[in-house]
Amino acid sequence: ALRGLGEWARARDHLQEQLRLARRLPGRRLEAVTLGTLGEVLRHQGALEEARQTLEAADRLCAELQLAETHAQILEQLSATLEDLGRPVEALALHKRFHALALEHRSQAAASQLQLLESRLQLERSEAELASAREREQTARAWRTASPRSPTAAPSTSACIWRWSARCAMAARWPWP
């Protein structure tokens, strides 16, 4: 919030305190994120060398923890810091790393989204098949239990045998050519 207001000095103080607290906690994700944010604040304050060192520490930590999204943001900040320091070759190399990591992260996110959509489609198909099977079962049950006088009643067994016998008799009288 302080960064958004341009209060870089207060933001720096808060982030340094947050970093001290983050280093006491189990897990190191918060430390990596805080280092990245602190590096950004230091860059905006003009403390470019300190920002570079802080962002490089965040870069190493993100690589170790495999924090792709956070890592990409830190690489982008580090690249801009190196450019501000007048080191364009290193800045370009980091910017390429940033793009490669960002693309990889987006590809993984797209693959996860695709897998989720495929799972949802399979679930919907299964639900539709289940609903169809239930409907067929209800229709069959209704057909079996319908009254013989009902217009939708199933034909009796004797009626089926009579029809089959009649068809056999016709076939015997008029053989196929």
Tab-separated table of C-alpha atoms in Angstrom, residues 5-136:
chain	number	residue	atom	x	y	z
A	5	LEU	CA	1.337	5.966	-2.423
A	6	GLY	CA	4.993	6.597	-3.282
A	7	GLU	CA	6.084	6.475	0.370
A	8	TRP	CA	9.239	4.542	-0.401
A	9	ALA	CA	11.068	5.233	2.886
A	10	ARG	CA	8.197	3.940	5.029
A	11	ALA	CA	7.683	0.999	2.680
A	12	ARG	CA	11.389	0.150	3.006
A	13	ASP	CA	11.215	0.221	6.821
A	14	HIS	CA	8.113	-1.994	6.866
A	15	LEU	CA	9.628	-4.449	4.393
A	16	GLN	CA	12.883	-4.722	6.344
A	17	GLU	CA	10.863	-5.545	9.480
A	18	GLN	CA	8.763	-8.025	7.508
A	19	LEU	CA	11.957	-9.637	6.206
A	20	ARG	CA	13.276	-10.083	9.764
A	21	LEU	CA	9.992	-11.743	10.746
A	22	ALA	CA	9.828	-13.865	7.595
A	23	ARG	CA	13.268	-15.307	8.285
A	24	ARG	CA	12.016	-16.611	11.644
A	25	LEU	CA	9.072	-18.482	10.112
A	26	PRO	CA	9.211	-22.015	8.759
A	27	GLY	CA	9.158	-22.075	4.985
A	28	ARG	CA	10.868	-19.425	2.935
A	29	ARG	CA	8.274	-18.285	0.402
A	30	LEU	CA	7.418	-15.116	2.330
A	31	GLU	CA	11.125	-14.317	2.575
A	32	ALA	CA	11.521	-14.605	-1.220
A	33	VAL	CA	8.494	-12.405	-1.891
A	34	THR	CA	9.616	-9.829	0.673
A	35	LEU	CA	13.132	-9.706	-0.784
A	36	GLY	CA	11.659	-9.085	-4.230
A	37	THR	CA	9.419	-6.298	-2.994
A	38	LEU	CA	12.231	-4.746	-0.961
A	39	GLY	CA	14.476	-4.815	-4.045
A	40	GLU	CA	11.790	-2.990	-6.026
A	41	VAL	CA	11.482	-0.324	-3.306
A	42	LEU	CA	15.265	0.107	-3.111
A	43	ARG	CA	15.392	0.562	-6.892
A	44	HIS	CA	12.728	3.276	-6.746
A	45	GLN	CA	14.696	5.007	-3.983
A	46	GLY	CA	17.809	5.008	-6.170
A	47	ALA	CA	19.776	2.543	-4.018
A	48	LEU	CA	20.574	0.532	-7.133
A	49	GLU	CA	23.479	-1.554	-5.847
A	50	GLU	CA	21.586	-2.557	-2.704
A	51	ALA	CA	18.530	-3.300	-4.858
A	52	ARG	CA	20.649	-5.511	-7.130
A	53	GLN	CA	22.030	-7.484	-4.185
A	54	THR	CA	18.574	-7.876	-2.645
A	55	LEU	CA	17.024	-8.965	-5.949
A	56	GLU	CA	19.864	-11.437	-6.592
A	57	ALA	CA	19.210	-12.984	-3.157
A	58	ALA	CA	15.510	-13.210	-4.077
A	59	ASP	CA	16.476	-14.745	-7.453
A	60	ARG	CA	18.529	-17.486	-5.763
A	61	LEU	CA	15.808	-18.188	-3.210
A	62	CYS	CA	13.059	-18.383	-5.848
A	63	ALA	CA	15.174	-20.743	-7.936
A	64	GLU	CA	15.770	-22.926	-4.876
A	65	LEU	CA	12.070	-22.956	-3.922
A	66	GLN	CA	10.856	-23.200	-7.549
A	67	LEU	CA	8.511	-20.220	-7.228
A	68	ALA	CA	7.966	-19.667	-10.958
A	69	GLU	CA	5.525	-16.755	-10.873
A	70	THR	CA	7.388	-14.826	-8.158
A	71	HIS	CA	10.704	-15.692	-9.770
A	72	ALA	CA	9.642	-14.208	-13.109
A	73	GLN	CA	8.661	-10.931	-11.445
A	74	ILE	CA	11.978	-10.781	-9.584
A	75	LEU	CA	13.960	-11.448	-12.765
A	76	GLU	CA	12.105	-8.614	-14.467
A	77	GLN	CA	12.942	-6.236	-11.585
A	78	LEU	CA	16.562	-7.393	-11.512
A	79	SER	CA	16.866	-6.876	-15.263
A	80	ALA	CA	15.536	-3.303	-14.934
A	81	THR	CA	17.917	-2.644	-12.035
A	82	LEU	CA	20.923	-3.847	-14.046
A	83	GLU	CA	19.824	-1.635	-16.915
A	84	ASP	CA	19.626	1.324	-14.498
A	85	LEU	CA	23.154	0.459	-13.324
A	86	GLY	CA	24.389	0.705	-16.929
A	87	ARG	CA	24.885	-3.036	-17.426
A	88	PRO	CA	22.795	-3.704	-20.562
A	89	VAL	CA	24.367	-7.051	-21.500
A	90	GLU	CA	23.532	-8.586	-18.109
A	91	ALA	CA	20.128	-6.894	-18.148
A	92	LEU	CA	19.332	-8.428	-21.535
A	93	ALA	CA	20.403	-11.898	-20.382
A	94	LEU	CA	18.144	-11.628	-17.320
A	95	HIS	CA	15.305	-10.278	-19.412
A	96	LYS	CA	15.587	-13.366	-21.641
A	97	ARG	CA	15.473	-15.574	-18.525
A	98	PHE	CA	12.421	-13.633	-17.373
A	99	HIS	CA	10.622	-14.230	-20.682
A	100	ALA	CA	11.509	-17.921	-20.760
A	101	LEU	CA	10.306	-18.413	-17.186
A	102	ALA	CA	7.135	-16.390	-17.745
A	103	LEU	CA	6.310	-18.427	-20.870
A	104	GLU	CA	6.959	-21.680	-19.017
A	105	HIS	CA	4.720	-20.565	-16.167
A	106	ARG	CA	1.936	-19.562	-18.582
A	107	SER	CA	2.284	-22.882	-20.432
A	108	GLN	CA	1.979	-24.785	-17.164
A	109	ALA	CA	-1.007	-22.681	-16.158
A	110	ALA	CA	-2.614	-23.269	-19.558
A	111	ALA	CA	-1.970	-27.024	-19.286
A	112	SER	CA	-3.542	-27.059	-15.813
A	113	GLN	CA	-6.543	-25.115	-17.106
A	114	LEU	CA	-6.892	-27.528	-20.034
A	115	GLN	CA	-6.749	-30.516	-17.695
A	116	LEU	CA	-9.413	-28.935	-15.494
A	117	LEU	CA	-11.683	-28.284	-18.486
A	118	GLU	CA	-11.206	-31.846	-19.759
A	119	SER	CA	-12.106	-33.194	-16.323
A	120	ARG	CA	-15.223	-31.032	-16.218
A	121	LEU	CA	-16.227	-32.214	-19.699
A	122	GLN	CA	-15.755	-35.858	-18.687
A	123	LEU	CA	-17.823	-35.259	-15.549
A	124	GLU	CA	-20.616	-33.637	-17.561
A	125	ARG	CA	-20.590	-36.540	-20.037
A	126	SER	CA	-20.746	-39.050	-17.203
A	127	GLU	CA	-23.603	-37.155	-15.564
A	128	ALA	CA	-25.474	-37.029	-18.908
A	129	GLU	CA	-24.950	-40.775	-19.427
A	130	LEU	CA	-26.158	-41.463	-15.903
A	131	ALA	CA	-29.255	-39.297	-16.393
A	132	SER	CA	-29.975	-41.070	-19.689
A	133	ALA	CA	-29.586	-44.504	-18.068
A	134	ARG	CA	-31.896	-43.476	-15.242
A	135	GLU	CA	-34.482	-42.250	-17.739
A	136	ARG	CA	-34.283	-45.511	-19.722
